Amino acid sequence: MNTTAETLDNPPESSGHASRAIGDRLFSGVSWLAAATVLMVLGAIIVMLYIGARPAFEKFGFWHFLTSAEWNPVTEVFGGLSPLVGTLVSSAIAIIIGLPVSFGIAVFITEMAPPWFKRPVGTAIELLAAIPSIIYGMWGLFVFAPFFADNIQPALTDTLGALPLVGELFQGPPLGISVFTAGIILAIMIIPFISSVMRDVFETVPAELRESAFGVGCTTWEVVWNVVLPLTKVGVVGGIMLGLGRALGETMAVTFVIGNSHALHAALFEPGNSIASTIANEFTEADGEVYTAALVALGLILFLITFVVLALAKLMLIRMARGEGRAS
Amino acid sequence: MFKYVVSSVAGVVFSLSAMTPSHAQVMQIDGAGATFPYPIYAKWANAYRKATGIKLNYQSIGSGGGIKQIKKKTVDFGASDAPMKPEELDKYGMIQWPQVMGGVVPVINLPGIDSGKMRLDGKTLADIFLGNITQWNDKRIAALNPDLSLPDKKITVVHRSDGSGTTFIFTNYLVKVSKDWEKKVGNAKAVSWPAGVGGKGNEGVASYVKRIKGAIGYVEYAYALQNKMTYTLLRNKDGHYVAPTAANFQAAAAGAEWDKARHYYLILTDQPGDTSWPITGASFIIVYKKAEHPEKLTAVLKFFDWAFHHGADMADKLDYVAMPDNVVEMIEATWSKELRTVDGKPVWPADTAQK
């Protein structure tokens, strides 16, 4: 009873050993439960999606469903290739446009902007993230699509469309309603996410590192590329994945501008479809088991895509860490 | 404290016992389904509540959704723009009747061409929506419109992206007038469109057509009117070019032989008659034959009976067409013949059934 260890273990002001242990155990139990709930919900979603999608997979086969572009509610023949391609292509366009812009914004705010200018720009970006997606959709349909159709699309078709190989991508009727438009709207929607995450992680880089890099004569670009980015790449990749995740699952804004056509085209200016917009359009009126199952199957595929994207991001981080080990 | 508990429990028991008798006044009826008749159902519901105090809660979630909900019995009635197949109604023990009618109208966006100037026939319309006719100055369109100077403009087809009763009525017409359409596309609430872009809802199609020069789409008549869209004339079965008007929808319904159609399974497209508008359709109400809650079913029937007898003017103002009197009589006869409580008593007419 008189040893120091026991005194430390049982300080006089505490109400007693036993009750503390109970509190601790209770807390750990609650934490466990909270963590387990996430896994259970995830598992339940996968199981429910699978059960719902099974009639479609049984009728068409998983691979055939993935590779067929026929979507005919009259004959009840369904293939998910067109929405699948539309989802991947529009999200890819969003990342290709959104990533450099977000990077630029984050670098500007953390490295170059005068202090009085940082706050307004940062707040403006956060406000962009708070705009509901339906507003982006309506703006896209009524403002952006006509402008794009009249001014940008013809120019792109005349220039990029004349190139060999990639020229095929930039063809299509001048409607402004297309997979490409959807990609641009998505880019605008994910820029706030990616850039605010990038800005936050860039700001975690210690000032000493930056200053010493400047001290040995680095340019701003060299500091960003060789000091800031290597230190923050985990956060940067995380931010990109957050944006990509939003782009893949975005529904309302895409439905407004993508054209909602199940035909599969190589050209980006043709109307297309995404998984989320197909489900939003057709679920309420889907009668018949196979039709509903085909839509649920699309949902399951979207779930798998998101899973694969996250897994790839993790793999990329692991490989980057390994490469670093060899270099040093 | 104890006193308070006792009195509140007593209050609950009292209110429960007040609710249990089967002839209790039903204060709210719930329905779900078709979006096309939503404006008129909402108007009727509002007037009916003022007249009787009974509230109608109608959710316009789409015809397919309405059918799903009534099958699950989460609502008192379902509503659908496409009639359910008689076999399916029999399987579930349900009946349906047409409540209100309307028309589907082709709308175009061609600068310089006004409403009611462009003439189309069924075959040409089908060829446009099949993607066989791609230019407005195509000779097949020009042949029907010798007086119009047609622009050298690409046709952009606009269709519904969501499943819809409007699409059902429209494709039903195209199947009747074009063998090609029947073979390649067919008739359903959602089809595999050979051409064009899809807009969600009537308003989606309307906004695309208004935005895209050279577009053609199809919307409910009320949407065409409210959005001041350019509609076309259509050649009907008797070979006359007619405009979409309430009178012409009624003309299409006048010759319809509802008594010969089992479960009122009748689609009013391509009907004979001098002035019949060829793409006319009815919107249907679906209920279970055997009422688990007869007082609810009676309330539903009373509402629709009231709408049949007092709602025609309101329907007219919103560009819908009320059912003709002889059809209403037929429908109410079906109610008293088919609808029963669980123990076999009739539910309609309401005053005899309530005793």
XYZ file of C-alpha atoms in Angstrom:
683
model
C 0.000 0.000 0.000
C 2.881 2.347 0.640
C 4.818 1.863 -2.583
C 5.097 4.837 -4.886
C 3.697 2.887 -7.800
C 0.474 2.220 -6.003
C 0.190 5.791 -4.831
C 0.600 6.988 -8.386
C -1.887 4.412 -9.559
C -4.445 5.499 -7.037
C -4.197 9.226 -6.478
C -6.136 10.476 -3.484
C -8.506 12.744 -5.465
C -9.850 9.884 -7.656
C -13.023 8.184 -6.539
C -11.408 4.754 -6.562
C -9.723 2.120 -8.645
C -12.774 0.008 -9.401
C -15.016 2.712 -10.819
C -12.224 4.013 -13.034
C -11.724 0.561 -14.478
C -15.434 0.281 -15.196
C -15.473 3.676 -16.876
C -12.499 2.720 -18.964
C -14.019 -0.561 -20.003
C -17.310 1.092 -20.810
C -15.542 3.652 -22.940
C -13.592 1.035 -24.830
C -16.782 -0.951 -25.349
C -18.591 2.066 -26.775
C -15.648 2.841 -29.057
C -15.569 -0.741 -30.289
C -19.278 -0.636 -30.946
C -18.977 2.586 -32.896
C -16.210 1.152 -35.048
C -18.051 -2.117 -35.553
C -21.217 -0.268 -36.640
C -19.368 1.165 -39.627
C -18.259 -2.290 -40.718
C -21.703 -3.743 -40.155
C -23.407 -1.009 -42.169
C -20.877 -1.450 -44.967
C -21.374 -5.204 -44.954
C -25.152 -4.840 -44.885
C -25.063 -2.467 -47.869
C -22.959 -4.888 -49.911
C -25.191 -7.825 -49.013
C -28.405 -5.918 -49.807
C -27.020 -4.632 -53.101
C -25.941 -8.126 -54.047
C -29.314 -9.650 -53.185
C -31.102 -6.913 -55.115
C -28.837 -7.260 -58.128
C -28.813 -11.051 -58.297
C -31.756 -11.491 -60.720
C -29.924 -9.293 -63.249
C -26.592 -11.083 -62.855
C -28.305 -14.468 -63.086
C -30.086 -13.492 -66.280
C -27.233 -11.746 -68.092
C -24.056 -12.915 -66.331
C -21.756 -10.513 -64.493
C -19.263 -9.989 -67.334
C -21.885 -9.769 -69.996
C -23.733 -7.155 -67.933
C -20.519 -5.150 -67.690
C -19.645 -5.373 -71.374
C -23.018 -5.022 -73.083
C -24.301 -1.570 -74.009
C -27.830 -2.667 -74.799
C -30.387 -1.134 -72.415
C -33.895 -1.973 -73.504
C -36.727 -1.873 -70.940
C -39.222 -3.157 -73.523
C -37.466 -6.453 -74.189
C -35.928 -6.445 -70.674
C -32.382 -6.767 -71.923
C -29.945 -4.751 -69.833
C -26.220 -4.089 -70.039
C -24.369 -1.521 -67.983
C -21.503 -0.581 -70.292
C -22.827 2.820 -71.371
C -23.436 4.235 -67.852
C -20.198 2.617 -66.670
C -18.156 4.287 -69.409
C -20.013 7.567 -68.891
C -19.221 7.543 -65.175
C -15.524 6.782 -65.682
C -15.035 9.210 -68.584
C -16.863 12.157 -66.973
C -14.942 11.621 -63.717
C -11.649 11.349 -65.607
C -12.350 14.645 -67.399
C -13.203 16.198 -64.032
C -9.880 15.098 -62.529
C -7.845 16.100 -65.604
C -9.288 19.619 -65.459
C -9.782 19.922 -61.715
C -6.450 18.644 -60.436
C -4.105 21.263 -61.987
C -6.497 24.087 -61.097
C -6.824 22.894 -57.494
C -3.066 22.529 -57.217
C -2.614 26.058 -58.511
C -5.140 27.444 -56.036
C -3.529 25.638 -53.097
C -0.002 26.732 -54.040
C -1.150 30.299 -54.558
C -2.849 30.488 -51.183
C -0.036 28.870 -49.187
C 3.041 30.195 -50.975
C 2.272 33.348 -52.890
C -0.841 35.186 -51.787
C -0.333 38.269 -49.621
C -1.744 37.557 -46.136
C -4.735 39.921 -46.530
C -5.801 38.054 -49.659
C -5.569 34.514 -48.249
C -8.731 34.703 -46.157
C -11.151 35.884 -48.859
C -9.886 33.341 -51.409
C -10.004 30.528 -48.862
C -13.532 31.453 -47.774
C -14.711 31.717 -51.377
C -13.487 28.197 -52.071
C -15.214 26.829 -48.994
C -18.417 28.552 -50.065
C -18.155 26.875 -53.478
C -18.084 23.529 -51.706
C -21.298 24.396 -49.887
C -23.389 25.032 -53.029
C -25.963 22.236 -53.472
C -25.325 20.091 -56.517
C -28.714 20.854 -58.064
C -27.655 24.497 -58.349
C -24.583 23.418 -60.299
C -26.859 21.303 -62.485
C -29.273 24.128 -63.266
C -26.452 26.588 -63.835
C -24.853 23.988 -66.111
C -28.032 23.484 -68.125
C -29.240 27.078 -68.438
C -26.023 29.088 -68.428
C -22.975 26.987 -69.118
C -24.293 24.514 -71.717
C -25.566 27.191 -74.174
C -22.345 29.186 -73.771
C -20.264 26.059 -74.265
C -22.292 24.964 -77.293
C -22.033 28.340 -79.038
C -18.485 29.376 -78.186
C -16.213 26.640 -76.927
C -17.397 23.428 -78.565
C -17.135 24.575 -82.220
C -13.633 25.874 -81.525
C -12.605 22.573 -79.931
C -14.078 20.576 -82.826
C -12.208 22.761 -85.339
C -8.864 22.497 -83.576
C -8.574 19.314 -81.507
C -11.192 17.565 -83.640
C -8.930 17.834 -86.694
C -6.083 15.934 -85.012
C -5.520 12.296 -85.918
C -6.552 9.650 -83.351
C -7.856 11.982 -80.618
C -9.879 13.996 -83.168
C -12.648 11.401 -82.919
C -13.199 12.361 -79.276
C -14.103 15.969 -80.053
C -16.990 15.383 -82.450
C -20.721 15.638 -81.854
C -23.759 17.865 -82.260
C -23.411 21.398 -80.799
C -25.952 20.930 -77.993
C -23.713 21.645 -75.032
C -25.329 18.627 -73.390
C -22.740 15.882 -73.329
C -20.352 13.737 -71.342
C -17.738 16.480 -71.767
C -20.002 19.161 -70.269
C -20.739 16.837 -67.368
C -16.987 16.428 -66.840
C -16.467 20.198 -66.740
C -19.322 20.742 -64.264
C -17.902 17.942 -62.112
C -14.463 19.583 -62.271
C -15.931 22.830 -60.935
C -17.672 20.870 -58.197
C -14.602 18.974 -57.004
C -12.101 21.846 -57.193
C -13.119 23.226 -53.765
C -12.701 19.784 -52.176
C -9.298 19.035 -53.637
C -7.902 22.536 -53.247
C -8.984 23.017 -49.634
C -7.501 19.655 -48.618
C -4.284 20.516 -50.486
C -4.124 23.941 -48.860
C -4.594 22.448 -45.396
C -1.836 19.864 -45.853
C 0.535 22.349 -47.497
C 0.162 24.540 -44.435
C 1.328 21.705 -42.186
C 4.837 21.875 -43.690
C 7.105 23.462 -41.040
C 8.229 26.979 -41.892
C 11.863 26.033 -41.103
C 11.946 23.549 -43.989
C 10.555 26.060 -46.410
C 12.839 28.823 -45.244
C 15.947 26.686 -45.414
C 15.041 25.652 -48.955
C 14.646 29.282 -49.909
C 17.874 29.940 -48.042
C 19.892 27.633 -50.281
C 18.497 29.443 -53.304
C 15.455 27.383 -54.362
C 12.775 29.003 -56.508
C 9.167 28.895 -55.297
C 8.461 26.106 -57.785
C 11.423 24.063 -56.502
C 10.254 24.518 -52.924
C 6.745 23.337 -53.789
C 7.848 20.438 -55.968
C 10.836 19.167 -53.940
C 9.984 20.082 -50.358
C 6.262 20.660 -49.839
C 4.812 17.979 -52.137
C 6.991 15.051 -50.987
C 6.113 15.824 -47.373
C 2.386 16.086 -47.993
C 1.740 13.519 -50.710
C -0.423 11.292 -48.517
C -2.781 14.187 -47.833
C -2.706 15.319 -51.461
C -3.605 11.865 -52.764
C -6.322 11.710 -50.107
C -7.745 15.005 -51.343
C -7.742 13.824 -54.954
C -9.526 10.628 -53.951
C -12.111 12.644 -52.039
C -12.768 14.659 -55.197
C -12.830 11.591 -57.404
C -15.258 9.903 -55.038
C -17.597 12.878 -55.277
C -17.298 12.962 -59.073
C -18.086 9.252 -59.419
C -21.211 9.419 -57.309
C -22.531 12.857 -58.265
C -26.137 12.557 -59.412
C -28.231 15.688 -59.858
C -25.723 17.984 -61.548
C -24.730 15.235 -63.985
C -28.323 14.295 -64.778
C -28.985 17.865 -65.892
C -26.175 18.120 -68.422
C -25.079 14.636 -69.507
C -27.975 14.039 -71.932
C -29.287 10.779 -70.451
C -28.860 8.661 -73.545
C -27.942 4.985 -73.345
C -26.205 5.025 -76.725
C -22.460 4.486 -76.526
C -20.287 6.940 -78.486
C -16.564 7.463 -78.776
C -17.159 11.201 -79.152
C -17.206 13.194 -75.919
C -19.657 15.784 -77.269
C -22.410 13.192 -77.686
C -25.010 12.785 -74.929
C -24.242 9.919 -72.595
C -25.168 8.571 -69.204
C -23.663 7.877 -65.812
C -24.513 5.191 -63.286
C -25.864 7.622 -60.718
C -27.973 9.542 -63.248
C -29.396 6.342 -64.739
C -30.517 5.185 -61.313
C -31.983 8.587 -60.460
C -33.858 8.740 -63.760
C -35.242 5.271 -63.957
C -35.649 3.826 -60.478
C -39.099 5.221 -59.670
C -40.675 3.877 -62.829
C -38.766 0.621 -63.104
C -41.414 -2.066 -63.121
C -40.492 -5.697 -63.296
C -37.938 -7.582 -61.249
C -35.179 -7.626 -63.865
C -35.366 -3.890 -64.562
C -35.089 -3.013 -60.872
C -32.348 -5.602 -60.416
C -30.380 -4.137 -63.329
C -30.487 -0.711 -61.668
C -29.408 -2.147 -58.322
C -26.635 -3.984 -60.164
C -25.438 -0.635 -61.505
C -25.382 0.622 -57.919
C -23.284 -2.368 -56.872
C -20.865 -1.685 -59.737
C -20.527 1.952 -58.659
C -19.782 0.703 -55.158
C -17.097 -1.627 -56.533
C -15.563 1.172 -58.634
C -15.270 3.405 -55.578
C -13.719 0.514 -53.680
C -11.194 -0.140 -56.463
C -10.327 3.568 -56.651
C -9.608 3.670 -52.921
C -7.581 0.466 -53.103
C -5.515 1.842 -56.005
C -4.858 5.038 -54.070
C -3.617 3.004 -51.111
C -1.385 0.904 -53.396
C 0.003 4.045 -54.966
C 0.904 5.443 -51.554
C 2.623 2.200 -50.556
C 4.674 2.157 -53.760
C 5.588 5.790 -53.336
C 6.795 5.086 -49.799
C 8.908 2.186 -51.069
C 10.420 4.287 -53.871
C 11.377 6.852 -51.280
C 13.175 4.198 -49.227
C 15.324 3.233 -52.208
C 16.192 6.777 -53.119
C 17.566 7.766 -49.746
C -47.037 13.375 -10.928
C -48.968 10.109 -10.551
C -52.196 11.876 -11.279
C -50.723 13.338 -14.414
C -49.634 9.915 -15.661
C -53.061 8.427 -15.006
C -54.872 11.192 -16.756
C -52.603 11.076 -19.812
C -52.957 7.281 -20.067
C -56.695 7.688 -19.819
C -56.486 10.292 -22.544
C -54.649 7.891 -24.842
C -57.128 5.090 -24.169
C -59.990 7.438 -24.826
C -58.593 8.645 -28.100
C -57.832 5.080 -29.216
C -61.366 3.958 -28.476
C -62.648 6.948 -30.366
C -60.702 5.842 -33.419
C -61.566 2.151 -33.507
C -65.185 2.023 -34.739
C -65.254 1.255 -38.443
C -67.588 4.117 -39.350
C -65.199 6.656 -37.836
C -64.679 9.725 -39.951
C -61.539 9.324 -42.067
C -59.736 12.653 -42.096
C -56.978 11.856 -44.558
C -56.594 9.622 -47.587
C -53.231 8.749 -49.087
C -52.414 8.138 -52.711
C -49.296 7.975 -54.837
C -48.367 7.658 -58.478
C -48.588 9.416 -61.815
C -47.062 12.870 -62.181
C -49.172 13.884 -65.197
C -52.489 14.313 -63.314
C -50.834 15.774 -60.205
C -51.888 19.405 -60.865
C -55.565 18.495 -61.221
C -55.539 16.043 -58.267
C -53.966 18.759 -56.136
C -56.612 21.250 -57.274
C -59.440 18.793 -56.546
C -57.908 17.906 -53.186
C -57.810 21.543 -52.192
C -61.427 22.181 -53.177
C -62.550 18.914 -51.566
C -60.891 19.811 -48.285
C -62.682 23.138 -48.259
C -65.978 21.352 -48.928
C -65.648 18.392 -46.555
C -62.596 18.886 -44.326
C -61.046 15.659 -45.600
C -57.459 15.897 -46.712
C -55.962 14.090 -49.697
C -52.255 13.451 -49.506
C -51.099 12.665 -53.048
C -47.444 12.010 -53.816
C -46.585 12.301 -57.499
C -43.737 9.799 -57.474
C -44.408 8.371 -60.933
C -46.778 5.710 -62.241
C -44.397 2.813 -61.592
C -43.867 4.035 -58.045
C -47.630 4.351 -57.529
C -48.179 0.757 -58.631
C -45.378 -0.454 -56.328
C -46.855 1.458 -53.372
C -50.394 0.143 -53.811
C -49.038 -3.403 -54.184
C -47.286 -2.938 -50.824
C -50.494 -1.379 -49.435
C -48.669 1.663 -48.101
C -51.236 3.954 -49.758
C -55.026 3.872 -50.103
C -54.923 4.165 -53.872
C -52.357 4.100 -56.657
C -52.411 6.207 -59.793
C -50.909 5.359 -63.171
C -50.887 6.950 -66.609
C -50.516 3.558 -68.243
C -53.319 1.123 -67.398
C -52.246 -2.040 -65.584
C -52.708 -5.237 -67.577
C -56.023 -7.006 -66.736
C -54.151 -10.242 -65.874
C -51.971 -8.406 -63.399
C -54.964 -6.704 -61.767
C -56.650 -10.089 -61.376
C -53.514 -11.593 -59.892
C -53.361 -8.948 -57.165
C -57.132 -8.647 -56.731
C -57.272 -5.022 -57.779
C -59.434 -2.885 -60.053
C -58.666 0.279 -61.980
C -60.674 3.017 -63.610
C -59.850 6.054 -65.777
C -60.161 9.290 -63.786
C -59.130 12.072 -66.128
C -57.830 12.442 -69.672
C -55.216 14.509 -71.426
C -53.149 14.648 -74.562
C -49.511 14.329 -75.522
C -48.239 16.948 -77.934
C -45.185 17.043 -80.240
C -43.333 20.321 -79.634
C -40.647 21.840 -81.823
C -38.147 24.674 -81.756
C -37.675 26.071 -85.254
C -37.223 29.829 -85.502
C -39.800 31.300 -87.857
C -42.316 28.470 -87.509
C -45.238 29.163 -85.170
C -47.543 26.913 -83.188
C -49.926 24.925 -85.322
C -48.133 25.659 -88.602
C -46.050 22.500 -89.008
C -48.003 19.443 -90.162
C -46.830 15.935 -89.345
C -48.292 12.484 -89.739
C -47.660 9.402 -87.631
C -45.270 7.759 -90.056
C -43.089 10.878 -90.367
C -43.122 11.442 -86.602
C -41.982 7.848 -86.076
C -39.221 8.253 -88.684
C -37.987 11.408 -86.947
C -37.867 9.684 -83.554
C -36.222 6.620 -85.146
C -33.464 8.856 -86.502
C -34.360 8.056 -90.129
C -35.197 11.695 -90.860
C -32.350 13.868 -89.646
C -32.887 17.230 -91.393
C -35.824 19.599 -91.123
C -35.776 20.165 -94.904
C -36.086 16.422 -95.591
C -38.435 15.847 -98.505
C -40.775 13.700 -96.388
C -41.430 16.686 -94.078
C -41.514 19.086 -97.026
C -44.165 16.963 -98.761
C -46.529 17.500 -95.796
C -45.710 21.204 -95.554
C -45.675 22.708 -99.051
C -46.408 26.192 -97.634
C -43.533 26.317 -95.137
C -39.961 27.191 -95.964
C -38.088 24.595 -93.964
C -34.579 25.417 -92.717
C -31.557 23.277 -93.490
C -31.191 22.353 -89.846
C -30.328 19.142 -88.074
C -33.168 17.589 -86.077
C -32.398 16.943 -82.414
C -34.795 14.450 -80.862
C -35.629 15.060 -77.188
C -37.244 12.253 -75.204
C -37.929 11.431 -71.569
C -34.979 9.978 -69.687
C -37.143 8.683 -66.842
C -39.826 6.054 -67.215
C -43.134 7.797 -67.738
C -46.797 7.407 -68.614
C -46.318 10.167 -71.188
C -43.763 8.002 -72.972
C -46.154 5.060 -72.717
C -48.941 6.958 -74.492
C -46.564 8.451 -77.071
C -44.878 5.160 -77.980
C -48.269 3.442 -78.005
C -49.272 5.825 -80.785
C -46.023 5.289 -82.709
C -46.458 1.512 -82.531
C -49.935 1.865 -84.031
C -48.769 4.029 -86.934
C -45.339 2.612 -87.763
C -44.348 -1.002 -88.335
C -40.702 0.010 -88.062
C -41.257 1.516 -84.642
C -43.125 -1.585 -83.479
C -40.278 -3.825 -84.625
C -37.308 -1.746 -83.454
C -38.512 0.040 -80.325
C -41.947 -0.962 -79.036
C -44.367 0.451 -76.475
C -43.473 0.959 -72.802
C -42.980 3.574 -70.103
C -39.259 3.557 -70.916
C -37.850 2.384 -74.232
C -34.475 2.051 -75.893
C -34.415 5.317 -77.850
C -32.640 5.073 -81.208
C -31.800 8.798 -81.267
C -31.562 11.976 -79.276
C -31.091 13.314 -75.773
C -33.152 12.580 -72.664
C -34.680 15.116 -70.285
C -36.033 14.242 -66.853
C -39.737 14.863 -66.551
C -42.008 16.964 -68.757
C -40.139 20.041 -67.565
C -36.796 18.476 -68.575
C -38.015 17.780 -72.103
C -39.622 21.236 -72.293
C -36.415 22.998 -71.256
C -34.247 21.023 -73.705
C -36.618 21.729 -76.594
C -36.728 25.413 -75.730
C -32.953 25.550 -75.560
C -31.887 23.538 -78.604
C -32.650 25.007 -82.022
C -33.997 22.338 -84.334
C -35.285 20.198 -81.469
C -38.453 18.107 -81.405
C -39.886 16.513 -78.276
C -43.183 15.437 -76.744
C -44.825 16.763 -73.582
C -48.190 16.733 -71.859
C -50.532 19.305 -73.361
C -50.635 21.377 -70.172
C -46.837 21.774 -70.232
C -46.892 22.848 -73.870
C -49.502 25.500 -73.080
C -47.949 26.770 -69.859
C -44.497 27.044 -71.424
C -45.913 28.581 -74.622
C -44.190 25.974 -76.752
C -44.545 25.537 -80.503
C -46.744 22.517 -81.112
C -47.380 20.764 -84.408
C -50.566 19.597 -86.077
C -50.994 15.857 -86.500
C -52.915 13.872 -89.079
C -55.480 11.670 -87.353
C -56.863 8.301 -88.350
C -59.528 9.887 -90.566
C -56.888 11.837 -92.467
C -57.562 15.306 -91.037
C -54.889 17.582 -89.623
C -55.924 18.515 -86.082
C -54.578 20.774 -83.347
C -54.168 19.665 -79.739
C -57.166 21.146 -77.915
C -59.362 19.911 -75.090
C -62.257 19.519 -77.550
C -60.151 17.315 -79.804
C -59.052 15.149 -76.846
C -62.712 14.762 -75.929
C -63.474 13.814 -79.528
C -60.898 11.021 -79.273
C -62.532 9.789 -76.065
C -66.095 10.055 -77.390
C -65.842 7.082 -79.697
C -63.989 4.944 -77.155
C -65.781 1.743 -76.220
C -65.015 1.590 -72.508
C -67.717 -1.019 -71.874
C -65.931 -3.508 -74.124
C -62.566 -3.059 -72.439
C -62.053 -5.384 -69.489
C -60.694 -3.476 -66.467
C -60.987 -0.318 -68.606
C -57.781 -1.383 -70.357
C -58.055 1.070 -73.209
C -55.536 3.460 -74.644
C -57.049 6.316 -76.589
C -54.345 6.726 -79.221
C -55.148 6.789 -82.950
C -58.934 6.807 -82.414
C -61.361 7.391 -85.311
C -63.333 10.639 -85.580
C -63.114 13.832 -87.638
C -61.437 15.947 -84.992
C -59.881 13.275 -82.741
C -56.395 14.186 -81.502
C -54.388 11.022 -82.158
C -52.204 10.968 -78.997
C -54.791 11.037 -76.219
C -54.634 9.035 -73.011
C -56.362 8.566 -69.673
C -54.847 8.452 -66.208
C -55.961 5.589 -64.000
C -56.720 4.997 -60.307
C -55.986 1.579 -58.803
C -57.441 0.108 -55.589
C -57.758 -3.315 -53.954
C -61.067 -5.089 -54.457
C -61.150 -6.421 -50.924
C -60.966 -3.538 -48.500
C -59.091 -4.242 -45.268
C -60.059 -0.754 -44.135
C -63.461 -0.224 -45.765
C -63.845 3.252 -44.247
C -60.668 4.331 -46.038
C -61.770 2.870 -49.362
C -65.155 4.547 -49.026
C -63.412 7.853 -48.405
C -61.303 7.329 -51.536
C -64.392 6.524 -53.617
C -66.279 9.517 -52.204
C -63.421 11.780 -53.236
C -63.288 10.500 -56.792
C -67.083 10.499 -57.030
C -67.026 14.147 -55.951
C -64.297 14.838 -58.540
C -66.380 13.207 -61.309
C -69.418 15.316 -60.470
C -67.904 18.619 -59.338
C -64.431 18.632 -60.837
C -65.010 18.986 -64.571
C -64.692 22.785 -64.622
C -61.483 22.673 -62.617
C -60.122 20.017 -65.003
C -61.042 22.201 -67.950
C -59.226 25.205 -66.509
C -56.045 23.181 -66.140
C -56.378 21.771 -69.681
C -57.397 18.277 -68.637
C -60.490 16.518 -69.911
C -63.101 15.086 -67.541
C -64.577 11.641 -68.154
C -67.937 11.687 -69.991
C -71.067 11.028 -67.865
C -71.850 7.625 -69.343
C -68.341 6.431 -68.472
C -68.690 7.774 -64.901
C -71.914 5.784 -64.490
C -70.151 2.701 -65.771
C -67.258 3.211 -63.348
C -69.522 3.681 -60.328
C -71.450 0.548 -61.296
C -68.133 -1.291 -61.286
C -67.415 0.074 -57.782
C -70.659 -1.304 -56.344
C -70.237 -4.612 -58.152
C -66.573 -5.330 -57.441
C -65.565 -3.652 -54.196
C -66.245 -5.513 -50.970
C -65.235 -5.429 -47.327
C -63.333 -8.415 -45.950
C -66.618 -10.021 -44.834
C -68.238 -9.537 -48.229
C -70.351 -6.396 -47.732
C -70.466 -3.858 -50.554
C -68.503 -0.643 -50.100
C -70.317 1.518 -52.638
C -72.697 3.423 -52.701
C -71.259 4.987 -49.584
C -74.504 5.721 -47.658
C -75.761 2.110 -47.767
C -72.330 0.648 -47.090
C -71.738 2.759 -44.007
C -74.540 1.176 -41.995
